[in-house]
PDB file of C-alpha atoms in Angstrom:
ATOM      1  CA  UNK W   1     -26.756 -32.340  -0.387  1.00 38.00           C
ATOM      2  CA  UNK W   2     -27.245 -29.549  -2.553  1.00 40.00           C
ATOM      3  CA  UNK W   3     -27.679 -30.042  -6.268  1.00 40.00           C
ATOM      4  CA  UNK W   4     -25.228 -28.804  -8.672  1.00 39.00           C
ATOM      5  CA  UNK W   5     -28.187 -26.316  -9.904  1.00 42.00           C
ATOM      6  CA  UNK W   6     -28.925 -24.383  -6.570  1.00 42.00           C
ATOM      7  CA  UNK W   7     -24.785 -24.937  -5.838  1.00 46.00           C
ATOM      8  CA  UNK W   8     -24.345 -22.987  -9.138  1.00 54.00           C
ATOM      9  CA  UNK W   9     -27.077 -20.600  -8.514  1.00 60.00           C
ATOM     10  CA  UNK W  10     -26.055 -19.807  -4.933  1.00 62.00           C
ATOM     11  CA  UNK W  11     -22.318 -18.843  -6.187  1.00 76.00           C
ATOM     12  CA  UNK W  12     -24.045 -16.646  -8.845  1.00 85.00           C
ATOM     13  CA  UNK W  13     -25.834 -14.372  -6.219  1.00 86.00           C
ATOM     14  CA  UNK W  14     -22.781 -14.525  -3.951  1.00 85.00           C
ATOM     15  CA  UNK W  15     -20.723 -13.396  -6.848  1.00 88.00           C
ATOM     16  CA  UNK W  16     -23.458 -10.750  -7.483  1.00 91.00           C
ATOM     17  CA  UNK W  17     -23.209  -9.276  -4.022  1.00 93.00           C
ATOM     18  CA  UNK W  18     -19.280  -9.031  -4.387  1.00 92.00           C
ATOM     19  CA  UNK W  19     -19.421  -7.262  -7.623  1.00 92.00           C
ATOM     20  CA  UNK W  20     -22.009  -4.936  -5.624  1.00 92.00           C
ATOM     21  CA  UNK W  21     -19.745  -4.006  -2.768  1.00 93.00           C
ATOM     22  CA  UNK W  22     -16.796  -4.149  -5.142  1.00 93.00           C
ATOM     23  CA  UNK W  23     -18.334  -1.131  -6.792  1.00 91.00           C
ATOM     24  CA  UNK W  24     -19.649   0.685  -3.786  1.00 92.00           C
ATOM     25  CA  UNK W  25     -15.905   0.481  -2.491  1.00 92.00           C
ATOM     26  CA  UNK W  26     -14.006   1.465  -5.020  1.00 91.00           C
ATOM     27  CA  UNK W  27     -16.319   4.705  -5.485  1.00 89.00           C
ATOM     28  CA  UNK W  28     -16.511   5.792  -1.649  1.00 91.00           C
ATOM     29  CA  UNK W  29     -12.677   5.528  -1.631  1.00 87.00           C
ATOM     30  CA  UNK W  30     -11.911   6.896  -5.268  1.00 85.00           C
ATOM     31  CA  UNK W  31     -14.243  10.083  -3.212  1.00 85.00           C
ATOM     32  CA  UNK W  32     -12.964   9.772   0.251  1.00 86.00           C
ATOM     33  CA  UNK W  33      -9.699   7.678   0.793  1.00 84.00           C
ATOM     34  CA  UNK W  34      -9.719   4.131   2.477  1.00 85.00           C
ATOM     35  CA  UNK W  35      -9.417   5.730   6.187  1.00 86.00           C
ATOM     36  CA  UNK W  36     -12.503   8.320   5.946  1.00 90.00           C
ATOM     37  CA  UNK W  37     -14.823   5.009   4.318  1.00 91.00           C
ATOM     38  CA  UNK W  38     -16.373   3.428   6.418  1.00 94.00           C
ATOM     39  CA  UNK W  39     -17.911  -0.714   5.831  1.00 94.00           C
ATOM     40  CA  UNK W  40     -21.063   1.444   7.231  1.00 95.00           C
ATOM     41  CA  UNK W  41     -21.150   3.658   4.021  1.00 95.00           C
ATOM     42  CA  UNK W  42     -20.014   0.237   1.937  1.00 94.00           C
ATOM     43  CA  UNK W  43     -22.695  -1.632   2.798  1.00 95.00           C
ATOM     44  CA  UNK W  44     -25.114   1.217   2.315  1.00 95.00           C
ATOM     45  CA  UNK W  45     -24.041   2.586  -0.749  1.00 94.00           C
ATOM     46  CA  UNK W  46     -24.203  -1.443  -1.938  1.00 94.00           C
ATOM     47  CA  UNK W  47     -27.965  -1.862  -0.794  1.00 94.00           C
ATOM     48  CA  UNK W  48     -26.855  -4.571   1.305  1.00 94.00           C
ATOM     49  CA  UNK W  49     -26.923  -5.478   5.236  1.00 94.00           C
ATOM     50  CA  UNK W  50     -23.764  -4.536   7.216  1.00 94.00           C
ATOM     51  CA  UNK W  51     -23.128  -8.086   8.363  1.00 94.00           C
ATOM     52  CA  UNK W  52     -23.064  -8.810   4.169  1.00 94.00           C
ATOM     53  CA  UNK W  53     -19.379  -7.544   4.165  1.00 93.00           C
ATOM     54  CA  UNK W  54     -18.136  -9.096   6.509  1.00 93.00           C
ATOM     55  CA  UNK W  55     -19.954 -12.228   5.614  1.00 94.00           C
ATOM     56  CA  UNK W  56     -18.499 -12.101   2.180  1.00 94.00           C
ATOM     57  CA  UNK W  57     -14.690  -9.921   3.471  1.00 94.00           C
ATOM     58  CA  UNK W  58     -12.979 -10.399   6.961  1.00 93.00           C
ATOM     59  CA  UNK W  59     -11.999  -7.031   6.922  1.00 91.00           C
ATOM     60  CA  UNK W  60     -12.163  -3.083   4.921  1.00 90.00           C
ATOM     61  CA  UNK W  61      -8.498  -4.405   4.260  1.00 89.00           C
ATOM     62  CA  UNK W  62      -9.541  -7.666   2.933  1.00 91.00           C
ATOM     63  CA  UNK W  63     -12.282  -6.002   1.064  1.00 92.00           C
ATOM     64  CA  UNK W  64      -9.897  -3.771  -1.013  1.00 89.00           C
ATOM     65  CA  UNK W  65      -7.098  -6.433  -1.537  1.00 89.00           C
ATOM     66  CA  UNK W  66      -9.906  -8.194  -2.866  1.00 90.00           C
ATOM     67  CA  UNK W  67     -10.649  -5.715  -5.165  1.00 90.00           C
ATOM     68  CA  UNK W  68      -7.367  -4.919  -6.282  1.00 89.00           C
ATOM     69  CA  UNK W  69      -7.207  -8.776  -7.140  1.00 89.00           C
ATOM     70  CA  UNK W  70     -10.466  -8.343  -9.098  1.00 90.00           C
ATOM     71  CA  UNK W  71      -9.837  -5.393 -10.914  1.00 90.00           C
ATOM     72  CA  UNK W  72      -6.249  -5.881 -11.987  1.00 91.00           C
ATOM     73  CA  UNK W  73      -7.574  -9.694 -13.286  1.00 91.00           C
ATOM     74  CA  UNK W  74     -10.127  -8.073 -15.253  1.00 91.00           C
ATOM     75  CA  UNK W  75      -7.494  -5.628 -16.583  1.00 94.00           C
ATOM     76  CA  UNK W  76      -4.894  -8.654 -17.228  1.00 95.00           C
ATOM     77  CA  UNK W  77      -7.702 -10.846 -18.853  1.00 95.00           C
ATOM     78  CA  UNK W  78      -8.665  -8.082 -21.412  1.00 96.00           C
ATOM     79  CA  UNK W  79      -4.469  -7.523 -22.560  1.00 96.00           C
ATOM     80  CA  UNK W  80      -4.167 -11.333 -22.683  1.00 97.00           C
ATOM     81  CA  UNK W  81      -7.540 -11.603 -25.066  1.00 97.00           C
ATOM     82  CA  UNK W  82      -6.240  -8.678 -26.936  1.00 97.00           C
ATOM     83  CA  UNK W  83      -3.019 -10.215 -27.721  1.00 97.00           C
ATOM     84  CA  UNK W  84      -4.239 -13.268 -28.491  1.00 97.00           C
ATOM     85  CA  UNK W  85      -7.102 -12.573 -30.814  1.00 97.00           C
ATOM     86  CA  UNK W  86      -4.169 -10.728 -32.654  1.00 97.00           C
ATOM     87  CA  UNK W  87      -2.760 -14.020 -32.889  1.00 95.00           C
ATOM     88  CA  UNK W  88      -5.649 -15.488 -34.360  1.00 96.00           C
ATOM     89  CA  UNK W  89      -5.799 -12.842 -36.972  1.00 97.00           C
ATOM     90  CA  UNK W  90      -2.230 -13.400 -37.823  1.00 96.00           C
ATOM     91  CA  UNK W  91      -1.193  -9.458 -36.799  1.00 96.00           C
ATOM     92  CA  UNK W  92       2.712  -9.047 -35.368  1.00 94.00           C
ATOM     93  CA  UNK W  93       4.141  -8.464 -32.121  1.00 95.00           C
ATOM     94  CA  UNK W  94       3.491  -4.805 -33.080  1.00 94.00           C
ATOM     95  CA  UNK W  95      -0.110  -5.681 -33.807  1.00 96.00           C
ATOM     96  CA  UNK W  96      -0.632  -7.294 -30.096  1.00 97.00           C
ATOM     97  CA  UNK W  97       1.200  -4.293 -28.196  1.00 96.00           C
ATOM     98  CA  UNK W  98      -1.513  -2.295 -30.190  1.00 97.00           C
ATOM     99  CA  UNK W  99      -4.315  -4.070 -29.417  1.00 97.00           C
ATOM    100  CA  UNK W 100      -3.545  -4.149 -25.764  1.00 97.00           C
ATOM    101  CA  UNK W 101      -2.426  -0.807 -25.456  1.00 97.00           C
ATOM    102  CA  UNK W 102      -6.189  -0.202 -26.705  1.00 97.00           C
ATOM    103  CA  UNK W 103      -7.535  -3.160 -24.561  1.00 97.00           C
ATOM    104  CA  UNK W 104      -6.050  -0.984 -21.269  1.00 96.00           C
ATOM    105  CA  UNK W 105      -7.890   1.955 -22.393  1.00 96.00           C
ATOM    106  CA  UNK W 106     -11.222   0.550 -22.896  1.00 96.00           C
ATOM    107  CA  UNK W 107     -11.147  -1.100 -19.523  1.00 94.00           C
ATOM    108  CA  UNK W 108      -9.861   2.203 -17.780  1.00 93.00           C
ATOM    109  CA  UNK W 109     -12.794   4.189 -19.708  1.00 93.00           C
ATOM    110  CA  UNK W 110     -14.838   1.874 -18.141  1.00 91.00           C
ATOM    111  CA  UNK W 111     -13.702   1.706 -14.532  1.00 90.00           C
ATOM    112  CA  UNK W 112     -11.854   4.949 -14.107  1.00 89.00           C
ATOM    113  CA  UNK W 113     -12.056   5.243 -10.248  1.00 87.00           C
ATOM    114  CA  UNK W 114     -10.147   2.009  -9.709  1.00 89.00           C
ATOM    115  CA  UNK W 115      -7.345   2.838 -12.242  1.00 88.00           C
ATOM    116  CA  UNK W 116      -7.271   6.257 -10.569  1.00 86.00           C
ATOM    117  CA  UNK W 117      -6.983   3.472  -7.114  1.00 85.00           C
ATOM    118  CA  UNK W 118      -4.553   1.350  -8.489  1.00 87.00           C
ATOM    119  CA  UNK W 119      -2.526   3.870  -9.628  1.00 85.00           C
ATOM    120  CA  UNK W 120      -2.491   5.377  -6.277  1.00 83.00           C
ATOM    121  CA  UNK W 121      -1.676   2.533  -4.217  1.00 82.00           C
ATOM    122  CA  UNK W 122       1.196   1.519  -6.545  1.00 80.00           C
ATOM    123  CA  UNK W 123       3.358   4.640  -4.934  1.00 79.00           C
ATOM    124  CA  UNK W 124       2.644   3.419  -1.286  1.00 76.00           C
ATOM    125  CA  UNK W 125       4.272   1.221   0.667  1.00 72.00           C
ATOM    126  CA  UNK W 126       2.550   0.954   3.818  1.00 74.00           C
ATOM    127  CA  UNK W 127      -0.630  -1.087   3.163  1.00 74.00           C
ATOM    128  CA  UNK W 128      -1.031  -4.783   4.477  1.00 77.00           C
ATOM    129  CA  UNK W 129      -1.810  -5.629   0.420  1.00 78.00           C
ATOM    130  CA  UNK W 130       1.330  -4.258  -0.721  1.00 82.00           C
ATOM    131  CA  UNK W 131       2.696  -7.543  -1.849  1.00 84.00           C
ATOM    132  CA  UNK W 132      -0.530  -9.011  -3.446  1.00 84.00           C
ATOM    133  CA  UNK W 133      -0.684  -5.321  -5.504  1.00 84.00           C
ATOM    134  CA  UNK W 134       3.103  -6.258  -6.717  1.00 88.00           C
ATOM    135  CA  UNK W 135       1.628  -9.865  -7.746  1.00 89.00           C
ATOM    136  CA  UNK W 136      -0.748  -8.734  -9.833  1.00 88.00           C
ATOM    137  CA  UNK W 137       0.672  -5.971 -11.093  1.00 90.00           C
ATOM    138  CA  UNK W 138       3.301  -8.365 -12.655  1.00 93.00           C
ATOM    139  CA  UNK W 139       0.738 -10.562 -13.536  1.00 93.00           C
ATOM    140  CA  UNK W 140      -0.699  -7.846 -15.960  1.00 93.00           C
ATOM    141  CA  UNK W 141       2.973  -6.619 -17.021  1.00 96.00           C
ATOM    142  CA  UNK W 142       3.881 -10.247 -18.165  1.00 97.00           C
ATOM    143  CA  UNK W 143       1.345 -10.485 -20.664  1.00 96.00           C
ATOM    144  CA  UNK W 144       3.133  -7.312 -22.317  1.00 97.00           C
ATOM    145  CA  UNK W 145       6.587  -8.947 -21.790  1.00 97.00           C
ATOM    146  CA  UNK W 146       5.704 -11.750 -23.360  1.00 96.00           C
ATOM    147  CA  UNK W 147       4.983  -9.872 -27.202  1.00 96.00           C
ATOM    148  CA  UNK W 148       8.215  -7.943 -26.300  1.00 96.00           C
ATOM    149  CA  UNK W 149      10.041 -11.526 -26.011  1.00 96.00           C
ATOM    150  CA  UNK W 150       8.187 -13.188 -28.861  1.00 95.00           C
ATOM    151  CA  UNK W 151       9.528 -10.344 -31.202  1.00 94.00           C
ATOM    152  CA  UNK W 152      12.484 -10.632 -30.019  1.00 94.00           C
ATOM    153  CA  UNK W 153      12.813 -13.968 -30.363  1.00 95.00           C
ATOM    154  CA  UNK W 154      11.454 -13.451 -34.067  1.00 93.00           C
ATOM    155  CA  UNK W 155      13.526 -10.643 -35.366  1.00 92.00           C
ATOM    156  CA  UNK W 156      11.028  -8.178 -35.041  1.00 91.00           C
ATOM    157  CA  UNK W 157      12.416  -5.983 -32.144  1.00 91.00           C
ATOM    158  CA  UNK W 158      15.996  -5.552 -31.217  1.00 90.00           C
ATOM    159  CA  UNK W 159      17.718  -7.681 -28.835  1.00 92.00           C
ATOM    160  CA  UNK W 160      18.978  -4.774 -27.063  1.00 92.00           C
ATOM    161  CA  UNK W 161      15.373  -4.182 -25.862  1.00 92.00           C
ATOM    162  CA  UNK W 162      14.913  -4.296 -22.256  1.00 95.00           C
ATOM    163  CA  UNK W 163      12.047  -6.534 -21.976  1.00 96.00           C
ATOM    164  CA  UNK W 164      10.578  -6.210 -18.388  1.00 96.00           C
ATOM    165  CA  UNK W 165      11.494  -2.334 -18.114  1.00 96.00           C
ATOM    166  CA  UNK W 166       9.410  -1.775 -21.559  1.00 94.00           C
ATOM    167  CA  UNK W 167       7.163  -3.401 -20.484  1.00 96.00           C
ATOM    168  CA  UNK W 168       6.323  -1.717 -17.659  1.00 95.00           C
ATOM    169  CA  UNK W 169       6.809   1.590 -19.274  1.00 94.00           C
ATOM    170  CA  UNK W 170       4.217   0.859 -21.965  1.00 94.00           C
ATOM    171  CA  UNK W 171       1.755  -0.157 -19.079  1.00 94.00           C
ATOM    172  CA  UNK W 172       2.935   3.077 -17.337  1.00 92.00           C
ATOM    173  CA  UNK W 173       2.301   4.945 -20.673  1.00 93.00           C
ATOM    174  CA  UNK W 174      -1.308   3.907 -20.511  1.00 95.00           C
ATOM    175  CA  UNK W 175      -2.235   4.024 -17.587  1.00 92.00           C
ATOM    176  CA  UNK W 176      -0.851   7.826 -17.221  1.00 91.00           C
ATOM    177  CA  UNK W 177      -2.562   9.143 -20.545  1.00 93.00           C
ATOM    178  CA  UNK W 178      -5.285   7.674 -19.797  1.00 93.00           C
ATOM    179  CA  UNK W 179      -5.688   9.626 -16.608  1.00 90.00           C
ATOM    180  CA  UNK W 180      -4.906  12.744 -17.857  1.00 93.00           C
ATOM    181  CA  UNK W 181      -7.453  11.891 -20.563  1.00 94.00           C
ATOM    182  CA  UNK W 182     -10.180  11.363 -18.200  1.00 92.00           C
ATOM    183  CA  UNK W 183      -9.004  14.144 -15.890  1.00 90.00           C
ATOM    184  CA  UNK W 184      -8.063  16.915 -18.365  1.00 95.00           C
ATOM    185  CA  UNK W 185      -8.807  16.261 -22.213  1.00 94.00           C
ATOM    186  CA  UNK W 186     -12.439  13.831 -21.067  1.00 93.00           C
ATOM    187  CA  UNK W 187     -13.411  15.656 -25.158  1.00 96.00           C
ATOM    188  CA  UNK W 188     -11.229  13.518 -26.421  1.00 96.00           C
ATOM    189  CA  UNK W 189     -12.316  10.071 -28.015  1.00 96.00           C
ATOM    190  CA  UNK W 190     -10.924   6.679 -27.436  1.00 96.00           C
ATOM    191  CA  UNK W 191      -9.728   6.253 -30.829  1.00 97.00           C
ATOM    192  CA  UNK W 192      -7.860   9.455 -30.834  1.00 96.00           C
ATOM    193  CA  UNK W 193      -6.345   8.854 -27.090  1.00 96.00           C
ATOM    194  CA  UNK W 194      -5.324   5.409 -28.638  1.00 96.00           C
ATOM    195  CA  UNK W 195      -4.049   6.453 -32.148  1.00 95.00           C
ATOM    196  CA  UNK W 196      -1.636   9.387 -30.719  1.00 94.00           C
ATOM    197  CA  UNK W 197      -0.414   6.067 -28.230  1.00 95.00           C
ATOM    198  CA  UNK W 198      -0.139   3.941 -30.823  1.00 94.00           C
ATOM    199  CA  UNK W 199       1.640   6.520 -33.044  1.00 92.00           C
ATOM    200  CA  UNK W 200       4.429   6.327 -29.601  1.00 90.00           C
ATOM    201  CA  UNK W 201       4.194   2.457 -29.883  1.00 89.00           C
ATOM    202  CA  UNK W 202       5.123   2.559 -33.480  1.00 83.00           C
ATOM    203  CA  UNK W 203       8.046   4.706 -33.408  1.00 74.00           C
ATOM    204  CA  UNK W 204       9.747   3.708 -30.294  1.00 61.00           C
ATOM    205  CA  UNK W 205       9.055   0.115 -30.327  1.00 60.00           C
ATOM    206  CA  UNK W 206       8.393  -1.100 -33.458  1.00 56.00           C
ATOM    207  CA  UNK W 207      11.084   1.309 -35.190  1.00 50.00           C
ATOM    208  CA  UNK W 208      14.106  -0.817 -32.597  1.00 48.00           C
ATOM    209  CA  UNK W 209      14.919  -3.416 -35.263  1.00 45.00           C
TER     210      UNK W 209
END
């Protein structure tokens, strides 16, 4: 048997190579489209044997649902820290929606091409991973749903708010300005993307007592 050392270290390289062909995807398709890339071009751009993908992913398809699992977790983790370190600090509802709308756009400056993915994929219909991109999708929402609930539950928003529909708009919010940030105002800073978004947040959310 193997001990719990190599075990460990064995999953560490395995997660290693992932995170490598995570990457390499998510670039060659951001450039190319999931048709045009090839697990040829994955595997090369990686550094890492053909028979490596498929080792580690059945499929291209399995590969990307994969990383659409990955990537929105990562984005879901960081809202769900966000809100509650807020928590911890003793900040409002207001105070979490804040701090997550500027936990969604450090993790989009930092992995642009799969927002600019995810955001893609989210308008089609036809792709084997539809249903696991709804799944997580919602996973990500729910974490804003639940501040919206928690204030309303404390007097601190209106009770006419519609909770999962502002929710998803103030993903939506991000997620679009952010884009457009990267694509068409990239001399923009992060605080200044976040404090015109927060200035939004403030009056449309916070200002529905």
């Amino acid at each position: 048997m193997e001990s719990s050392s190599a075990t460990s270290g064995g999953s560490t390289r395995r997660e290693a190579t992932r995170q490598k062909l995570y990457e390499a995807a998510v670039t060659l398709i951001a450039e190319q489209g999931f048709s045009a890339t090839t697990v040829d071009e994955i595997a090369e751009r990686a550094g890492v044997a053909k028979g490596t993908v498929y080792y580690n992913f059945a499929s291209k398809s399995v590969l990307f649902e994969e990383l659409l699992r990955h990537g929105v977790g990562l984005l879901t983790a960081s809202l769900r820290e966000a809100a509650e370190r807020t928590a911890r600090e003793g900040g409002t509802n207001v105070d979490a929606l804040d701090a997550m709308i500027r936990a969604g756009l450090v993790f989009i400056d930092r992995y642009p091409a799969f927002t600019q993915l995810y955001v893609a994929e989210l308008w089609r219909t036809n792709r084997t991973w539809q249903s696991t991109l709804m799944v997580v999708r919602q996973q990500a929402v729910a974490v804003v749903e639940d501040a919206l609930r928690e204030g309303v539950a404390g007097g601190e928003f209106s009770e006419e708010i519609d909770v999962p529909l502002t929710a998803s708009a103030l993903v939506g919010m991000v997620l679009v300005a952010a884009l457009d940030w990267k694509a068409f105002q990239p001399e923009r800073s992060l605080d200044d993307v976040h404090a015109a978004l927060s200035r939004l947040l403030q009056g449309r959310v916070s200002g529905c007592r």
